Coordinates of C-alpha atoms in Angstrom, one line a residue:
M1 CA 108.9 151.9 68.0
Q2 CA 106.1 153.5 69.8
W3 CA 105.5 152.9 73.5
W4 CA 102.3 150.9 72.9
Q5 CA 104.3 148.5 70.5
W6 CA 106.8 147.9 73.4
L7 CA 103.8 147.1 75.6
V8 CA 102.3 144.7 73.2
D9 CA 105.6 143.0 72.6
G10 CA 106.2 142.7 76.4
A11 CA 102.7 141.2 76.9
G12 CA 103.3 138.7 74.1
I13 CA 106.6 137.6 75.6
L14 CA 105.0 137.3 79.0
L15 CA 102.2 135.2 77.6
L16 CA 104.7 133.0 75.8
L17 CA 106.6 132.5 79.0
L18 CA 103.5 131.5 80.9
V19 CA 102.5 129.0 78.2
A20 CA 106.0 127.5 78.3
Y21 CA 105.9 127.2 82.1
G22 CA 102.5 125.4 81.9
V23 CA 103.9 123.0 79.3
V24 CA 107.0 122.3 81.5
L25 CA 104.6 121.5 84.5
V26 CA 102.5 119.1 82.4
V27 CA 105.5 117.3 80.9
R28 CA 107.1 117.1 84.4
R29 CA 104.0 115.5 85.9
R30 CA 103.8 113.0 83.1
V31 CA 107.5 112.1 83.3
L32 CA 107.3 111.6 87.1
A33 CA 104.1 109.5 86.8
R34 CA 105.9 107.1 84.5
H35 CA 107.9 105.7 87.4
G36 CA 104.8 105.0 89.5
G37 CA 101.5 106.6 89.8
T38 CA 101.1 110.0 91.4
F39 CA 98.4 111.2 93.7
E40 CA 97.4 114.5 95.1
L41 CA 99.2 115.0 98.4
S42 CA 99.6 118.3 100.3
L43 CA 102.1 119.0 103.0
R44 CA 102.0 121.3 106.0
L45 CA 105.1 123.5 106.0
G46 CA 105.2 125.7 109.0
R47 CA 101.8 127.2 109.5
G48 CA 100.5 126.8 106.0
W49 CA 99.7 124.1 103.4
V50 CA 101.6 123.6 100.1
L51 CA 99.8 121.8 97.3
G52 CA 101.6 119.0 95.7
F53 CA 101.6 115.4 94.6
G54 CA 103.1 112.2 96.0
R55 CA 104.7 109.2 94.5
Y56 CA 105.7 105.8 96.0
S57 CA 109.2 104.9 94.9
G58 CA 110.1 101.6 96.4
E59 CA 110.6 102.1 100.2
R60 CA 110.2 105.9 99.9
L61 CA 107.2 108.2 99.7
E62 CA 108.3 111.3 97.7
W63 CA 106.5 114.7 97.7
F64 CA 106.7 117.2 94.9
R65 CA 105.4 120.8 94.8
I66 CA 102.7 121.1 92.2
F67 CA 104.0 124.4 90.7
S68 CA 107.7 123.7 90.7
P69 CA 109.5 122.7 87.5
S70 CA 112.0 120.7 89.5
A71 CA 112.1 116.9 88.9
R72 CA 113.5 116.2 92.4
P73 CA 111.2 115.7 95.4
K74 CA 111.1 118.5 97.9
A75 CA 110.5 116.0 100.8
S76 CA 110.6 112.2 101.1
W77 CA 110.1 109.7 103.9
L78 CA 111.3 106.1 104.3
R79 CA 108.5 103.6 104.9
D80 CA 110.3 102.2 108.0
E81 CA 110.6 105.7 109.5
L82 CA 107.0 106.7 108.9
T83 CA 104.1 105.8 111.3
Y84 CA 100.5 106.7 110.9
D85 CA 98.9 108.4 113.9
G86 CA 95.4 109.2 112.7
R87 CA 93.3 111.5 110.5
R88 CA 91.0 114.4 110.9
A89 CA 88.8 116.7 108.7
P90 CA 90.3 120.0 107.7
L91 CA 89.5 122.8 110.1
G92 CA 88.6 126.4 109.3
A93 CA 90.9 128.0 106.7
E94 CA 92.4 124.5 105.9
Q95 CA 89.2 123.8 103.9
A96 CA 90.1 126.6 101.5
S97 CA 93.8 125.7 101.3
L98 CA 93.4 122.0 100.5
Y99 CA 91.8 120.0 97.7
P100 CA 88.1 119.3 98.2
D101 CA 87.3 116.1 100.3
H102 CA 90.9 115.7 101.5
L103 CA 91.6 114.5 105.0
V104 CA 94.5 115.7 107.2
I105 CA 96.8 112.8 108.2
Q106 CA 99.1 112.9 111.2
C107 CA 102.3 110.9 111.0
Q108 CA 105.5 110.6 113.1
T109 CA 109.0 110.5 111.8
P110 CA 112.4 110.5 113.6
R111 CA 112.6 114.2 112.7
G112 CA 109.2 115.0 114.3
P113 CA 105.5 115.0 113.3
V114 CA 104.4 115.5 109.7
E115 CA 100.9 116.5 108.5
L116 CA 99.8 115.4 105.1
A117 CA 96.5 115.9 103.3
M118 CA 95.1 113.3 100.8
S119 CA 91.8 111.9 99.5
P120 CA 90.2 109.0 101.3
A121 CA 91.1 106.7 98.4
S122 CA 94.8 107.8 98.6
L123 CA 94.7 107.2 102.4
T124 CA 93.7 103.6 101.8
G125 CA 96.6 103.2 99.4
F126 CA 98.9 104.9 101.9
Q127 CA 97.9 102.6 104.8
S128 CA 98.4 99.6 102.5
W129 CA 101.8 100.8 101.5
L130 CA 102.8 101.3 105.1
E131 CA 101.5 97.8 106.1
A132 CA 103.2 96.1 103.2
R133 CA 106.6 96.2 104.7
P134 CA 109.2 93.8 103.4
P135 CA 110.1 90.5 105.2
G136 CA 112.4 91.0 108.2
T137 CA 110.6 94.2 109.4
D138 CA 110.4 94.6 113.1
W139 CA 106.6 94.7 113.5
N140 CA 106.9 95.4 117.2
R141 CA 108.3 98.8 116.4
V142 CA 105.3 99.8 114.1

């Protein structure tokens, strides 16, 4: 086989792998959305933002990386441990890192502060989910 045939075969295999990866990501998103709707949700990890999506699963908010084939959430928070502290518009380079029109949300957890980014419509749903605590919740703690 000539060198250019190896190159064409390698490019074909690479293209096939990329298409398979894309199919895995689409199927994963659809499977995860079956157990409750998903919404665009980014998470600040360290100094940068990571794009992802969120899903409410009972008493838990689960966060998944957008480009990961894993079906397990990379982060999750219990409703009782999450408190909403406020929102702000993305600043500087954050505007390029996040989805358009998303707001940065500050929250507190027992493990420390968490910053999330979501659309205004998703923020309304998030606040409703936080306020819809089950009977017996200590509302003085919230």
